[in-house]
mmCIF file with all atom_site columns, C-alpha atoms in Angstrom:
data_model
loop_
_atom_site.group_PDB
_atom_site.id
_atom_site.type_symbol
_atom_site.label_atom_id
_atom_site.label_alt_id
_atom_site.label_comp_id
_atom_site.label_asym_id
_atom_site.label_entity_id
_atom_site.label_seq_id
_atom_site.pdbx_PDB_ins_code
_atom_site.Cartn_x
_atom_site.Cartn_y
_atom_site.Cartn_z
_atom_site.occupancy
_atom_site.B_iso_or_equiv
_atom_site.pdbx_formal_charge
_atom_site.auth_seq_id
_atom_site.auth_comp_id
_atom_site.auth_asym_id
_atom_site.auth_atom_id
_atom_site.pdbx_PDB_model_num
ATOM 1   C CA . MET A 1 1   ? 4.268  47.755 31.925 1.00 87.00 ? 1   MET A CA 1
ATOM 2   C CA . ILE A 1 2   ? 4.356  50.916 29.885 1.00 95.00 ? 2   ILE A CA 1
ATOM 3   C CA . GLN A 1 3   ? 1.170  52.543 28.654 1.00 94.00 ? 3   GLN A CA 1
ATOM 4   C CA . VAL A 1 4   ? 0.273  55.677 26.701 1.00 95.00 ? 4   VAL A CA 1
ATOM 5   C CA . GLN A 1 5   ? 1.404  58.947 28.369 1.00 96.00 ? 5   GLN A CA 1
ATOM 6   C CA . THR A 1 6   ? 4.106  57.207 30.419 1.00 97.00 ? 6   THR A CA 1
ATOM 7   C CA . ARG A 1 7   ? 7.248  59.293 30.723 1.00 98.00 ? 7   ARG A CA 1
ATOM 8   C CA . MET A 1 8   ? 10.588 57.527 30.384 1.00 97.00 ? 8   MET A CA 1
ATOM 9   C CA . VAL A 1 9   ? 14.266 58.348 30.670 1.00 98.00 ? 9   VAL A CA 1
ATOM 10  C CA . VAL A 1 10  ? 16.328 58.093 27.485 1.00 98.00 ? 10  VAL A CA 1
ATOM 11  C CA . ALA A 1 11  ? 19.311 55.777 27.978 1.00 97.00 ? 11  ALA A CA 1
ATOM 12  C CA . ASP A 1 12  ? 21.437 56.853 25.003 1.00 96.00 ? 12  ASP A CA 1
ATOM 13  C CA . ASN A 1 13  ? 23.520 59.813 23.853 1.00 95.00 ? 13  ASN A CA 1
ATOM 14  C CA . THR A 1 14  ? 21.080 61.357 21.374 1.00 96.00 ? 14  THR A CA 1
ATOM 15  C CA . GLY A 1 15  ? 20.646 64.381 23.645 1.00 95.00 ? 15  GLY A CA 1
ATOM 16  C CA . ALA A 1 16  ? 17.029 63.646 24.535 1.00 97.00 ? 16  ALA A CA 1
ATOM 17  C CA . LYS A 1 17  ? 16.507 63.399 28.296 1.00 97.00 ? 17  LYS A CA 1
ATOM 18  C CA . THR A 1 18  ? 12.876 62.402 28.765 1.00 98.00 ? 18  THR A CA 1
ATOM 19  C CA . VAL A 1 19  ? 10.209 61.162 26.377 1.00 98.00 ? 19  VAL A CA 1
ATOM 20  C CA . GLN A 1 20  ? 6.496  60.435 26.587 1.00 98.00 ? 20  GLN A CA 1
ATOM 21  C CA . VAL A 1 21  ? 4.815  57.429 24.953 1.00 97.00 ? 21  VAL A CA 1
ATOM 22  C CA . ILE A 1 22  ? 2.109  58.456 22.486 1.00 96.00 ? 22  ILE A CA 1
ATOM 23  C CA . LYS A 1 23  ? 1.372  55.143 20.716 1.00 95.00 ? 23  LYS A CA 1
ATOM 24  C CA . ILE A 1 24  ? 1.970  51.440 21.232 1.00 94.00 ? 24  ILE A CA 1
ATOM 25  C CA . PRO A 1 25  ? 1.795  49.826 17.789 1.00 90.00 ? 25  PRO A CA 1
ATOM 26  C CA . GLY A 1 26  ? 0.347  46.340 17.633 1.00 83.00 ? 26  GLY A CA 1
ATOM 27  C CA . ALA A 1 27  ? -0.866 46.254 21.235 1.00 70.00 ? 27  ALA A CA 1
ATOM 28  C CA . SER A 1 28  ? -4.115 44.503 21.939 1.00 73.00 ? 28  SER A CA 1
ATOM 29  C CA . LYS A 1 29  ? -6.256 45.425 24.926 1.00 77.00 ? 29  LYS A CA 1
ATOM 30  C CA . PRO A 1 30  ? -5.020 46.260 27.504 1.00 78.00 ? 30  PRO A CA 1
ATOM 31  C CA . HIS A 1 31  ? -2.594 48.585 25.740 1.00 85.00 ? 31  HIS A CA 1
ATOM 32  C CA . TYR A 1 32  ? 0.686  47.827 27.511 1.00 92.00 ? 32  TYR A CA 1
ATOM 33  C CA . ALA A 1 33  ? 4.245  47.626 26.224 1.00 94.00 ? 33  ALA A CA 1
ATOM 34  C CA . HIS A 1 34  ? 7.012  45.537 27.747 1.00 93.00 ? 34  HIS A CA 1
ATOM 35  C CA . ILE A 1 35  ? 10.805 45.275 27.532 1.00 95.00 ? 35  ILE A CA 1
ATOM 36  C CA . GLY A 1 36  ? 12.011 44.857 23.944 1.00 95.00 ? 36  GLY A CA 1
ATOM 37  C CA . GLN A 1 37  ? 8.916  46.386 22.353 1.00 95.00 ? 37  GLN A CA 1
ATOM 38  C CA . VAL A 1 38  ? 8.990  49.390 19.992 1.00 96.00 ? 38  VAL A CA 1
ATOM 39  C CA . VAL A 1 39  ? 6.798  52.379 20.910 1.00 96.00 ? 39  VAL A CA 1
ATOM 40  C CA . LYS A 1 40  ? 6.217  55.796 19.364 1.00 97.00 ? 40  LYS A CA 1
ATOM 41  C CA . VAL A 1 41  ? 7.357  58.652 21.606 1.00 98.00 ? 41  VAL A CA 1
ATOM 42  C CA . VAL A 1 42  ? 7.591  62.433 21.660 1.00 98.00 ? 42  VAL A CA 1
ATOM 43  C CA . VAL A 1 43  ? 10.651 64.154 23.143 1.00 98.00 ? 43  VAL A CA 1
ATOM 44  C CA . LYS A 1 44  ? 9.719  66.254 26.183 1.00 98.00 ? 44  LYS A CA 1
ATOM 45  C CA . GLU A 1 45  ? 13.191 67.400 27.318 1.00 97.00 ? 45  GLU A CA 1
ATOM 46  C CA . ALA A 1 46  ? 16.387 67.632 25.291 1.00 97.00 ? 46  ALA A CA 1
ATOM 47  C CA . SER A 1 47  ? 19.752 69.335 25.567 1.00 95.00 ? 47  SER A CA 1
ATOM 48  C CA . SER A 1 48  ? 20.486 72.289 23.315 1.00 92.00 ? 48  SER A CA 1
ATOM 49  C CA . ASP A 1 49  ? 22.952 70.390 21.091 1.00 92.00 ? 49  ASP A CA 1
ATOM 50  C CA . ALA A 1 50  ? 20.786 67.275 20.785 1.00 92.00 ? 50  ALA A CA 1
ATOM 51  C CA . THR A 1 51  ? 20.543 65.045 17.721 1.00 93.00 ? 51  THR A CA 1
ATOM 52  C CA . VAL A 1 52  ? 16.847 64.586 18.495 1.00 95.00 ? 52  VAL A CA 1
ATOM 53  C CA . LYS A 1 53  ? 15.151 67.914 19.175 1.00 95.00 ? 53  LYS A CA 1
ATOM 54  C CA . LYS A 1 54  ? 12.409 68.751 21.671 1.00 96.00 ? 54  LYS A CA 1
ATOM 55  C CA . ALA A 1 55  ? 8.838  68.007 20.462 1.00 96.00 ? 55  ALA A CA 1
ATOM 56  C CA . ALA A 1 56  ? 10.132 65.618 17.794 1.00 97.00 ? 56  ALA A CA 1
ATOM 57  C CA . MET A 1 57  ? 8.393  62.262 17.353 1.00 97.00 ? 57  MET A CA 1
ATOM 58  C CA . ALA A 1 58  ? 10.536 59.144 17.238 1.00 97.00 ? 58  ALA A CA 1
ATOM 59  C CA . LEU A 1 59  ? 10.487 55.403 17.695 1.00 98.00 ? 59  LEU A CA 1
ATOM 60  C CA . ALA A 1 60  ? 12.006 53.936 20.851 1.00 98.00 ? 60  ALA A CA 1
ATOM 61  C CA . VAL A 1 61  ? 12.746 50.493 22.254 1.00 98.00 ? 61  VAL A CA 1
ATOM 62  C CA . ILE A 1 62  ? 11.986 49.893 25.925 1.00 97.00 ? 62  ILE A CA 1
ATOM 63  C CA . VAL A 1 63  ? 15.125 48.603 27.687 1.00 97.00 ? 63  VAL A CA 1
ATOM 64  C CA . ARG A 1 64  ? 14.213 48.933 31.403 1.00 96.00 ? 64  ARG A CA 1
ATOM 65  C CA . THR A 1 65  ? 10.940 48.928 33.352 1.00 97.00 ? 65  THR A CA 1
ATOM 66  C CA . LYS A 1 66  ? 10.087 49.231 37.028 1.00 97.00 ? 66  LYS A CA 1
ATOM 67  C CA . LYS A 1 67  ? 7.623  46.376 36.647 1.00 95.00 ? 67  LYS A CA 1
ATOM 68  C CA . GLY A 1 68  ? 10.367 44.144 35.343 1.00 88.00 ? 68  GLY A CA 1
ATOM 69  C CA . VAL A 1 69  ? 10.130 40.848 33.522 1.00 93.00 ? 69  VAL A CA 1
ATOM 70  C CA . LYS A 1 70  ? 9.815  37.263 34.683 1.00 94.00 ? 70  LYS A CA 1
ATOM 71  C CA . ARG A 1 71  ? 12.191 34.781 33.080 1.00 94.00 ? 71  ARG A CA 1
ATOM 72  C CA . ASP A 1 72  ? 11.727 31.100 32.287 1.00 94.00 ? 72  ASP A CA 1
ATOM 73  C CA . ASN A 1 73  ? 13.969 30.026 35.171 1.00 95.00 ? 73  ASN A CA 1
ATOM 74  C CA . GLY A 1 74  ? 11.624 31.735 37.668 1.00 95.00 ? 74  GLY A CA 1
ATOM 75  C CA . MET A 1 75  ? 13.822 34.794 38.299 1.00 95.00 ? 75  MET A CA 1
ATOM 76  C CA . LYS A 1 76  ? 12.270 38.279 38.079 1.00 95.00 ? 76  LYS A CA 1
ATOM 77  C CA . ILE A 1 77  ? 14.365 41.255 36.930 1.00 94.00 ? 77  ILE A CA 1
ATOM 78  C CA . ALA A 1 78  ? 13.137 44.766 37.823 1.00 95.00 ? 78  ALA A CA 1
ATOM 79  C CA . PHE A 1 79  ? 14.897 48.108 37.444 1.00 96.00 ? 79  PHE A CA 1
ATOM 80  C CA . SER A 1 80  ? 14.705 51.401 39.314 1.00 96.00 ? 80  SER A CA 1
ATOM 81  C CA . ASP A 1 81  ? 13.396 53.408 36.335 1.00 97.00 ? 81  ASP A CA 1
ATOM 82  C CA . ASN A 1 82  ? 11.615 53.163 32.998 1.00 98.00 ? 82  ASN A CA 1
ATOM 83  C CA . ALA A 1 83  ? 14.080 53.756 30.166 1.00 98.00 ? 83  ALA A CA 1
ATOM 84  C CA . CYS A 1 84  ? 14.217 53.536 26.388 1.00 98.00 ? 84  CYS A CA 1
ATOM 85  C CA . VAL A 1 85  ? 16.640 53.874 23.479 1.00 98.00 ? 85  VAL A CA 1
ATOM 86  C CA . ILE A 1 86  ? 15.672 55.933 20.418 1.00 98.00 ? 86  ILE A CA 1
ATOM 87  C CA . VAL A 1 87  ? 15.872 53.946 17.171 1.00 98.00 ? 87  VAL A CA 1
ATOM 88  C CA . LYS A 1 88  ? 15.456 54.546 13.435 1.00 97.00 ? 88  LYS A CA 1
ATOM 89  C CA . ALA A 1 89  ? 12.759 52.917 11.316 1.00 95.00 ? 89  ALA A CA 1
ATOM 90  C CA . ASP A 1 90  ? 15.108 49.996 10.491 1.00 95.00 ? 90  ASP A CA 1
ATOM 91  C CA . LYS A 1 91  ? 15.562 49.285 14.253 1.00 93.00 ? 91  LYS A CA 1
ATOM 92  C CA . THR A 1 92  ? 19.148 50.565 14.487 1.00 96.00 ? 92  THR A CA 1
ATOM 93  C CA . PRO A 1 93  ? 19.928 52.976 17.347 1.00 97.00 ? 93  PRO A CA 1
ATOM 94  C CA . VAL A 1 94  ? 20.272 56.699 16.617 1.00 96.00 ? 94  VAL A CA 1
ATOM 95  C CA . GLY A 1 95  ? 22.885 57.184 19.347 1.00 95.00 ? 95  GLY A CA 1
ATOM 96  C CA . THR A 1 96  ? 26.329 55.625 19.588 1.00 95.00 ? 96  THR A CA 1
ATOM 97  C CA . ARG A 1 97  ? 26.310 54.795 23.311 1.00 96.00 ? 97  ARG A CA 1
ATOM 98  C CA . VAL A 1 98  ? 23.787 53.211 25.677 1.00 97.00 ? 98  VAL A CA 1
ATOM 99  C CA . PHE A 1 99  ? 23.964 54.127 29.361 1.00 96.00 ? 99  PHE A CA 1
ATOM 100 C CA . GLY A 1 100 ? 23.105 51.844 32.247 1.00 96.00 ? 100 GLY A CA 1
ATOM 101 C CA . PRO A 1 101 ? 22.107 48.203 32.299 1.00 96.00 ? 101 PRO A CA 1
ATOM 102 C CA . ILE A 1 102 ? 19.588 46.702 29.913 1.00 94.00 ? 102 ILE A CA 1
ATOM 103 C CA . ALA A 1 103 ? 17.638 43.451 30.047 1.00 95.00 ? 103 ALA A CA 1
ATOM 104 C CA . ARG A 1 104 ? 18.735 40.397 28.047 1.00 94.00 ? 104 ARG A CA 1
ATOM 105 C CA . GLU A 1 105 ? 15.256 40.271 26.510 1.00 95.00 ? 105 GLU A CA 1
ATOM 106 C CA . VAL A 1 106 ? 16.166 43.307 24.361 1.00 96.00 ? 106 VAL A CA 1
ATOM 107 C CA . LYS A 1 107 ? 18.797 41.236 22.546 1.00 95.00 ? 107 LYS A CA 1
ATOM 108 C CA . ASN A 1 108 ? 16.384 38.300 22.200 1.00 94.00 ? 108 ASN A CA 1
ATOM 109 C CA . CYS A 1 109 ? 13.834 40.625 20.530 1.00 95.00 ? 109 CYS A CA 1
ATOM 110 C CA . GLY A 1 110 ? 16.261 41.374 17.681 1.00 95.00 ? 110 GLY A CA 1
ATOM 111 C CA . PHE A 1 111 ? 18.091 44.439 18.971 1.00 96.00 ? 111 PHE A CA 1
ATOM 112 C CA . ALA A 1 112 ? 21.616 42.964 19.099 1.00 96.00 ? 112 ALA A CA 1
ATOM 113 C CA . LYS A 1 113 ? 23.206 46.323 18.205 1.00 96.00 ? 113 LYS A CA 1
ATOM 114 C CA . ILE A 1 114 ? 21.660 47.970 21.288 1.00 96.00 ? 114 ILE A CA 1
ATOM 115 C CA . ALA A 1 115 ? 22.878 45.106 23.480 1.00 95.00 ? 115 ALA A CA 1
ATOM 116 C CA . SER A 1 116 ? 26.417 45.443 22.098 1.00 95.00 ? 116 SER A CA 1
ATOM 117 C CA . LEU A 1 117 ? 26.466 49.195 22.826 1.00 96.00 ? 117 LEU A CA 1
ATOM 118 C CA . ALA A 1 118 ? 25.191 48.781 26.399 1.00 95.00 ? 118 ALA A CA 1
ATOM 119 C CA . THR A 1 119 ? 27.522 48.939 29.386 1.00 91.00 ? 119 THR A CA 1
ATOM 120 C CA . GLU A 1 120 ? 25.872 45.943 31.035 1.00 95.00 ? 120 GLU A CA 1
ATOM 121 C CA . VAL A 1 121 ? 23.371 43.312 29.897 1.00 95.00 ? 121 VAL A CA 1
ATOM 122 C CA . ILE A 1 122 ? 21.489 41.644 32.765 1.00 92.00 ? 122 ILE A CA 1
#
């Protein structure tokens, strides 16, 4: 479960390293976001030659959470970190590569391009 002011690792090659959630659009109380949901973030750390600069606001899709997700078959998938992928307004990724595994629920939420760029879909 991701809430406002949660810091996450960026799992793509945009140059941003860490981001902080500033808004969860469409969330009812309690204000939590889960895997496959789009959140508004601000870049906290970025490399010097980054596509997305430090202090820039962007949209991001959550691809991994420590809390994990429970599937219909009873299996629970949890990851070792909270991670996201920065996307454009039309839900296409800004970067050209996605690092690390992502959950299958990301593809089911309509982000097939992110799933195809990922190294592993669990």
